[in-house]
Amino acid sequence: MEKTEKRRDGVQGLPNGWIREEVVRKSGLSAGKTDVYYYSPDGAKLRSKPEMIRIIGNKADLTAFDFRSGKFLYNALRKGKSRLRQGYEYSSRGVRSDASLVLPIRQTASIFKQPVTVKHSQGDSETKTDLKHGSQDQPRQMFWEKRLSGLSACDYSGDILKALDLPKSVQGVGPNLTDENLLQSIASRLHLSNQPVIGQVASVSAIRKNPGVHINPDQPLIQKLIVTDDDIRRQEHRVKLARRRLEEALKGYDIALGS
């Protein structure tokens, strides 16, 4: 276990309640290294200056604040500004001595500064990388439903619930997919996507030949579904039967409570 030594003290110049912590590592490959942390008045642990700026906001100006030492280094800030002003000096031949200027300067033998006006003749346009790659979507693992194989849902008493039976018209398009995998694929698409579930449009042969190209990740791993009017009528009949059985069960439950 790595041993450390901690020292805490207040920070002059910050609002009341701010604490600076210095942690010195005593062992391991990083022995002797010092880590610096700050704690806000509400106890939040901060590891960088940007985090401090977000929390302090307008309560204090941290421009000259040095995160490592915990001090305000105004002299270093003034020296930095002085170097920026000196960057525009010219040599005796009139050649600029700093190439980091914002505006280009005409390279002549004159000893006078001659700024050049920059005129853009082309409006905003897409870069080559935008045209090449387009919008970047987060990659998804193909056939990830197989990782859920062997997992089953249970009720409150721990009994495993019976899996649903898929219609014969629902056929998978991936290699060695079980009905359980197809159910997981359909359920995930219904939950994560707002698009209608229609299945894979590409043919089974094309998907087997190159699934990475032809599989649509926004659709479940089933062949394209075609719902007919007969399918709709059969489903409506099943729903009516289920509602009737539920109504009869509730009536029987009320009668049992009354007796």
mmCIF file of C-alpha atoms in Angstrom:
data_model
loop_
_atom_site.group_PDB
_atom_site.id
_atom_site.type_symbol
_atom_site.label_atom_id
_atom_site.label_comp_id
_atom_site.label_asym_id
_atom_site.label_seq_id
_atom_site.Cartn_x
_atom_site.Cartn_y
_atom_site.Cartn_z
ATOM 1 C CA MET A 1 0.000 0.000 0.000
ATOM 2 C CA GLU A 2 1.394 3.416 -0.958
ATOM 3 C CA LYS A 3 2.251 5.657 2.004
ATOM 4 C CA THR A 4 1.576 9.397 1.890
ATOM 5 C CA GLU A 5 2.050 12.451 4.069
ATOM 6 C CA LYS A 6 -0.662 15.137 4.047
ATOM 7 C CA ARG A 7 -0.435 18.803 4.987
ATOM 8 C CA ARG A 8 -3.363 21.231 5.020
ATOM 9 C CA ASP A 9 -3.463 25.004 5.344
ATOM 10 C CA GLY A 10 -5.576 27.951 4.333
ATOM 11 C CA VAL A 11 -5.112 29.951 1.123
ATOM 12 C CA GLN A 12 -4.503 33.682 1.301
ATOM 13 C CA GLY A 13 -6.437 35.638 -1.314
ATOM 14 C CA LEU A 14 -9.259 33.111 -1.719
ATOM 15 C CA PRO A 15 -12.684 33.411 -0.044
ATOM 16 C CA ASN A 16 -13.005 32.106 3.510
ATOM 17 C CA GLY A 17 -13.293 28.356 3.892
ATOM 18 C CA TRP A 18 -10.923 27.308 1.088
ATOM 19 C CA ILE A 19 -8.261 24.763 2.140
ATOM 20 C CA ARG A 20 -5.126 23.672 0.280
ATOM 21 C CA GLU A 21 -3.916 20.086 0.748
ATOM 22 C CA GLU A 22 -0.429 18.894 -0.183
ATOM 23 C CA VAL A 23 0.080 15.119 -0.389
ATOM 24 C CA VAL A 24 3.655 13.813 -0.533
ATOM 25 C CA ARG A 25 4.130 10.229 -1.699
ATOM 26 C CA LYS A 26 6.515 8.310 0.566
ATOM 27 C CA SER A 27 6.832 4.980 -1.246
ATOM 28 C CA GLY A 28 6.540 3.326 -4.635
ATOM 29 C CA LEU A 29 7.920 4.383 -7.987
ATOM 30 C CA SER A 30 6.529 7.896 -7.533
ATOM 31 C CA ALA A 31 8.098 8.470 -4.100
ATOM 32 C CA GLY A 32 8.807 12.144 -3.506
ATOM 33 C CA LYS A 33 6.123 13.358 -5.891
ATOM 34 C CA THR A 34 3.729 15.953 -4.489
ATOM 35 C CA ASP A 35 0.029 16.163 -5.350
ATOM 36 C CA VAL A 36 -1.924 19.349 -4.653
ATOM 37 C CA TYR A 37 -5.671 19.473 -4.006
ATOM 38 C CA TYR A 38 -8.087 22.183 -2.898
ATOM 39 C CA TYR A 39 -11.263 21.864 -0.859
ATOM 40 C CA SER A 40 -14.124 24.313 -1.289
ATOM 41 C CA PRO A 41 -16.142 25.550 1.714
ATOM 42 C CA ASP A 42 -18.793 22.896 0.991
ATOM 43 C CA GLY A 43 -16.195 20.071 1.032
ATOM 44 C CA ALA A 44 -15.754 19.493 -2.739
ATOM 45 C CA LYS A 45 -12.292 18.164 -3.669
ATOM 46 C CA LEU A 46 -10.754 19.955 -6.682
ATOM 47 C CA ARG A 47 -7.792 18.691 -8.711
ATOM 48 C CA SER A 48 -7.250 21.505 -11.231
ATOM 49 C CA LYS A 49 -7.461 25.265 -11.671
ATOM 50 C CA PRO A 50 -10.365 25.134 -14.186
ATOM 51 C CA GLU A 51 -12.462 23.335 -11.554
ATOM 52 C CA MET A 52 -11.702 26.129 -9.073
ATOM 53 C CA ILE A 53 -12.690 28.790 -11.630
ATOM 54 C CA ARG A 54 -16.030 27.085 -12.270
ATOM 55 C CA ILE A 55 -16.881 26.968 -8.559
ATOM 56 C CA ILE A 56 -15.538 30.387 -7.473
ATOM 57 C CA GLY A 57 -16.980 32.233 -10.469
ATOM 58 C CA ASN A 58 -16.908 36.010 -9.950
ATOM 59 C CA LYS A 59 -15.995 35.825 -6.259
ATOM 60 C CA ALA A 60 -12.252 35.997 -7.009
ATOM 61 C CA ASP A 61 -9.965 36.642 -9.996
ATOM 62 C CA LEU A 62 -7.693 33.591 -10.451
ATOM 63 C CA THR A 63 -5.756 34.904 -13.469
ATOM 64 C CA ALA A 64 -2.491 35.223 -11.513
ATOM 65 C CA PHE A 65 -3.188 32.308 -9.160
ATOM 66 C CA ASP A 66 -0.648 29.464 -9.246
ATOM 67 C CA PHE A 67 -2.366 26.150 -8.529
ATOM 68 C CA ARG A 68 0.769 24.304 -7.368
ATOM 69 C CA SER A 69 2.078 26.880 -4.896
ATOM 70 C CA GLY A 70 -1.275 28.327 -3.830
ATOM 71 C CA LYS A 71 -0.060 31.910 -4.319
ATOM 72 C CA PHE A 72 -0.941 34.811 -6.586
ATOM 73 C CA LEU A 73 2.052 35.507 -8.883
ATOM 74 C CA TYR A 74 1.345 39.030 -10.137
ATOM 75 C CA ASN A 75 4.983 39.645 -11.100
ATOM 76 C CA ALA A 76 5.019 36.687 -13.492
ATOM 77 C CA LEU A 77 1.787 37.930 -15.047
ATOM 78 C CA ARG A 78 3.274 41.401 -15.669
ATOM 79 C CA LYS A 79 6.415 39.855 -17.202
ATOM 80 C CA GLY A 80 4.292 37.789 -19.565
ATOM 81 C CA LYS A 81 2.417 40.872 -20.759
ATOM 82 C CA SER A 82 5.716 42.716 -21.231
ATOM 83 C CA ARG A 83 7.053 39.910 -23.445
ATOM 84 C CA LEU A 84 3.908 40.110 -25.579
ATOM 85 C CA ARG A 85 4.426 43.853 -26.108
ATOM 86 C CA GLN A 86 8.082 43.318 -27.028
ATOM 87 C CA GLY A 87 7.142 40.724 -29.637
ATOM 88 C CA TYR A 88 6.295 43.480 -32.129
ATOM 89 C CA GLU A 89 9.818 45.027 -32.184
ATOM 90 C CA TYR A 90 11.747 45.158 -35.460
ATOM 91 C CA SER A 91 15.423 44.746 -36.234
ATOM 92 C CA SER A 92 17.558 47.405 -37.876
ATOM 93 C CA ARG A 93 16.718 46.049 -41.336
ATOM 94 C CA GLY A 94 12.991 46.320 -40.789
ATOM 95 C CA VAL A 95 12.363 42.570 -40.667
ATOM 96 C CA ARG A 96 10.001 41.520 -37.900
ATOM 97 C CA SER A 97 11.598 39.526 -35.119
ATOM 98 C CA ASP A 98 8.512 37.510 -34.089
ATOM 99 C CA ALA A 99 6.520 35.268 -36.435
ATOM 100 C CA SER A 100 3.590 34.820 -34.050
ATOM 101 C CA LEU A 101 1.740 38.003 -35.045
ATOM 102 C CA VAL A 102 -1.971 37.886 -35.732
ATOM 103 C CA LEU A 103 -1.832 40.083 -38.850
ATOM 104 C CA PRO A 104 0.848 39.575 -41.535
ATOM 105 C CA ILE A 105 3.423 42.339 -41.999
ATOM 106 C CA ARG A 106 4.815 43.257 -45.415
ATOM 107 C CA GLN A 107 8.471 42.165 -45.617
ATOM 108 C CA THR A 108 10.225 45.252 -47.009
ATOM 109 C CA ALA A 109 13.440 47.119 -46.298
ATOM 110 C CA SER A 110 11.506 49.985 -44.784
ATOM 111 C CA ILE A 111 12.029 50.777 -41.131
ATOM 112 C CA PHE A 112 8.347 51.580 -40.685
ATOM 113 C CA LYS A 113 5.669 49.109 -39.741
ATOM 114 C CA GLN A 114 3.369 48.468 -42.668
ATOM 115 C CA PRO A 115 0.352 46.357 -41.675
ATOM 116 C CA VAL A 116 -1.423 44.466 -44.415
ATOM 117 C CA THR A 117 -5.218 44.305 -44.566
ATOM 118 C CA VAL A 118 -6.486 40.731 -44.659
ATOM 119 C CA LYS A 119 -9.501 40.322 -46.945
ATOM 120 C CA HIS A 120 -11.407 37.036 -47.035
ATOM 121 C CA SER A 121 -13.000 36.395 -50.425
ATOM 122 C CA GLN A 122 -14.455 33.028 -49.470
ATOM 123 C CA GLY A 123 -17.219 32.500 -46.933
ATOM 124 C CA ASP A 124 -17.586 29.749 -44.380
ATOM 125 C CA SER A 125 -17.214 26.307 -45.904
ATOM 126 C CA GLU A 126 -16.861 22.747 -44.722
ATOM 127 C CA THR A 127 -13.376 21.366 -44.214
ATOM 128 C CA LYS A 128 -12.068 18.309 -46.006
ATOM 129 C CA THR A 129 -12.368 16.225 -42.855
ATOM 130 C CA ASP A 130 -16.066 17.104 -42.536
ATOM 131 C CA LEU A 131 -16.708 16.137 -46.145
ATOM 132 C CA LYS A 132 -14.718 12.930 -45.797
ATOM 133 C CA HIS A 133 -16.050 11.522 -42.555
ATOM 134 C CA GLY A 134 -19.395 13.247 -42.027
ATOM 135 C CA SER A 135 -21.144 13.036 -38.692
ATOM 136 C CA GLN A 136 -19.461 10.555 -36.368
ATOM 137 C CA ASP A 137 -21.755 8.108 -34.511
ATOM 138 C CA GLN A 138 -20.633 6.146 -31.515
ATOM 139 C CA PRO A 139 -19.640 2.609 -32.610
ATOM 140 C CA ARG A 140 -21.778 -0.296 -31.446
ATOM 141 C CA GLN A 141 -20.847 -3.909 -30.883
ATOM 142 C CA MET A 142 -22.407 -6.237 -33.446
ATOM 143 C CA PHE A 143 -24.599 -9.082 -32.146
ATOM 144 C CA TRP A 144 -24.214 -7.814 -28.573
ATOM 145 C CA GLU A 145 -27.492 -9.583 -27.692
ATOM 146 C CA LYS A 146 -25.574 -12.873 -27.485
ATOM 147 C CA ARG A 147 -23.884 -11.603 -24.321
ATOM 148 C CA LEU A 148 -27.275 -11.825 -22.576
ATOM 149 C CA SER A 149 -27.688 -15.534 -23.345
ATOM 150 C CA GLY A 150 -28.554 -17.582 -20.287
ATOM 151 C CA LEU A 151 -30.053 -14.661 -18.353
ATOM 152 C CA SER A 152 -33.720 -14.896 -17.396
ATOM 153 C CA ALA A 153 -36.204 -12.604 -15.679
ATOM 154 C CA CYS A 154 -37.630 -13.571 -12.280
ATOM 155 C CA ASP A 155 -40.663 -12.496 -10.288
ATOM 156 C CA TYR A 156 -40.585 -11.170 -6.711
ATOM 157 C CA SER A 157 -40.468 -14.712 -5.297
ATOM 158 C CA GLY A 158 -37.446 -15.695 -7.420
ATOM 159 C CA ASP A 159 -39.306 -17.947 -9.867
ATOM 160 C CA ILE A 160 -38.073 -17.706 -13.463
ATOM 161 C CA LEU A 161 -40.654 -16.208 -15.815
ATOM 162 C CA LYS A 162 -41.526 -18.106 -18.960
ATOM 163 C CA ALA A 163 -40.125 -16.586 -22.133
ATOM 164 C CA LEU A 164 -42.487 -15.273 -24.797
ATOM 165 C CA ASP A 165 -43.131 -17.264 -27.957
ATOM 166 C CA LEU A 166 -42.316 -15.448 -31.181
ATOM 167 C CA PRO A 167 -44.596 -15.723 -34.224
ATOM 168 C CA LYS A 168 -43.384 -17.940 -37.032
ATOM 169 C CA SER A 169 -43.075 -14.906 -39.291
ATOM 170 C CA VAL A 170 -40.308 -13.474 -37.072
ATOM 171 C CA GLN A 171 -37.007 -14.923 -38.287
ATOM 172 C CA GLY A 172 -33.485 -13.929 -37.260
ATOM 173 C CA VAL A 173 -30.788 -12.746 -39.640
ATOM 174 C CA GLY A 174 -27.645 -13.324 -37.558
ATOM 175 C CA PRO A 175 -25.549 -16.446 -37.017
ATOM 176 C CA ASN A 176 -26.841 -18.872 -34.374
ATOM 177 C CA LEU A 177 -29.423 -16.497 -32.904
ATOM 178 C CA THR A 178 -31.963 -18.004 -30.497
ATOM 179 C CA ASP A 179 -35.509 -16.795 -29.840
ATOM 180 C CA GLU A 180 -34.192 -15.340 -26.594
ATOM 181 C CA ASN A 181 -31.646 -13.236 -28.514
ATOM 182 C CA LEU A 182 -34.307 -12.024 -30.929
ATOM 183 C CA LEU A 183 -36.591 -10.978 -28.048
ATOM 184 C CA GLN A 184 -33.731 -9.047 -26.438
ATOM 185 C CA SER A 185 -32.946 -7.340 -29.746
ATOM 186 C CA ILE A 186 -36.580 -6.334 -30.324
ATOM 187 C CA ALA A 187 -37.052 -5.102 -26.738
ATOM 188 C CA SER A 188 -33.884 -2.972 -26.841
ATOM 189 C CA ARG A 189 -34.880 -1.312 -30.126
ATOM 190 C CA LEU A 190 -38.379 -0.539 -28.788
ATOM 191 C CA HIS A 191 -36.849 1.008 -25.679
ATOM 192 C CA LEU A 192 -33.926 2.962 -27.193
ATOM 193 C CA SER A 193 -35.167 4.043 -30.614
ATOM 194 C CA ASN A 194 -38.058 6.253 -31.726
ATOM 195 C CA GLN A 195 -38.102 4.745 -35.204
ATOM 196 C CA PRO A 196 -40.703 2.161 -36.235
ATOM 197 C CA VAL A 197 -39.521 -1.443 -35.917
ATOM 198 C CA ILE A 198 -39.538 -3.010 -39.384
ATOM 199 C CA GLY A 199 -36.542 -5.362 -39.217
ATOM 200 C CA GLN A 200 -33.509 -5.577 -41.512
ATOM 201 C CA VAL A 201 -34.163 -4.413 -45.088
ATOM 202 C CA ALA A 202 -31.118 -6.130 -46.618
ATOM 203 C CA SER A 203 -31.389 -9.713 -47.803
ATOM 204 C CA VAL A 204 -30.292 -12.618 -45.611
ATOM 205 C CA SER A 205 -27.560 -13.620 -48.081
ATOM 206 C CA ALA A 206 -26.078 -10.101 -48.105
ATOM 207 C CA ILE A 207 -26.071 -9.918 -44.311
ATOM 208 C CA ARG A 208 -24.387 -13.327 -43.991
ATOM 209 C CA LYS A 209 -21.751 -12.305 -46.536
ATOM 210 C CA ASN A 210 -20.863 -8.965 -44.877
ATOM 211 C CA PRO A 211 -22.906 -8.173 -41.737
ATOM 212 C CA GLY A 212 -20.799 -5.128 -40.823
ATOM 213 C CA VAL A 213 -21.947 -3.340 -43.991
ATOM 214 C CA HIS A 214 -25.543 -4.474 -44.447
ATOM 215 C CA ILE A 215 -26.913 -4.659 -40.875
ATOM 216 C CA ASN A 216 -28.830 -1.577 -39.717
ATOM 217 C CA PRO A 217 -27.957 -1.056 -36.010
ATOM 218 C CA ASP A 218 -31.189 0.903 -35.449
ATOM 219 C CA GLN A 219 -33.315 -2.165 -36.253
ATOM 220 C CA PRO A 220 -33.567 -5.547 -34.455
ATOM 221 C CA LEU A 221 -31.828 -8.641 -35.842
ATOM 222 C CA ILE A 222 -34.898 -9.985 -37.631
ATOM 223 C CA GLN A 223 -35.985 -10.170 -41.238
ATOM 224 C CA LYS A 224 -38.221 -7.431 -42.624
ATOM 225 C CA LEU A 225 -41.696 -7.640 -41.100
ATOM 226 C CA ILE A 226 -44.864 -7.365 -43.160
ATOM 227 C CA VAL A 227 -47.999 -6.917 -41.015
ATOM 228 C CA THR A 228 -51.221 -7.823 -42.817
ATOM 229 C CA ASP A 229 -54.829 -6.993 -41.948
ATOM 230 C CA ASP A 230 -55.371 -10.572 -40.779
ATOM 231 C CA ASP A 231 -52.488 -10.184 -38.307
ATOM 232 C CA ILE A 232 -54.092 -7.031 -36.903
ATOM 233 C CA ARG A 233 -57.498 -8.710 -36.521
ATOM 234 C CA ARG A 234 -55.976 -11.724 -34.757
ATOM 235 C CA GLN A 235 -54.104 -9.468 -32.378
ATOM 236 C CA GLU A 236 -57.250 -7.468 -31.581
ATOM 237 C CA HIS A 237 -59.055 -10.728 -30.810
ATOM 238 C CA ARG A 238 -56.289 -11.785 -28.418
ATOM 239 C CA VAL A 239 -56.444 -8.429 -26.638
ATOM 240 C CA LYS A 240 -60.211 -8.703 -26.177
ATOM 241 C CA LEU A 241 -59.875 -12.198 -24.709
ATOM 242 C CA ALA A 242 -57.144 -11.030 -22.320
ATOM 243 C CA ARG A 243 -59.274 -8.102 -21.141
ATOM 244 C CA ARG A 244 -62.285 -10.367 -20.616
ATOM 245 C CA ARG A 245 -60.246 -12.798 -18.513
ATOM 246 C CA LEU A 246 -58.827 -9.936 -16.464
ATOM 247 C CA GLU A 247 -62.317 -8.575 -15.837
ATOM 248 C CA GLU A 248 -63.556 -12.002 -14.696
ATOM 249 C CA ALA A 249 -60.545 -12.419 -12.416
ATOM 250 C CA LEU A 250 -61.143 -9.018 -10.790
ATOM 251 C CA LYS A 251 -64.814 -9.834 -10.211
ATOM 252 C CA GLY A 252 -63.904 -13.121 -8.580
ATOM 253 C CA TYR A 253 -61.364 -11.336 -6.386
ATOM 254 C CA ASP A 254 -63.981 -8.796 -5.249
ATOM 255 C CA ILE A 255 -66.451 -11.584 -4.441
ATOM 256 C CA ALA A 256 -63.804 -13.434 -2.429
ATOM 257 C CA LEU A 257 -63.040 -10.280 -0.415
ATOM 258 C CA GLY A 258 -66.772 -9.684 0.263
ATOM 259 C CA SER A 259 -67.311 -13.165 1.608
#
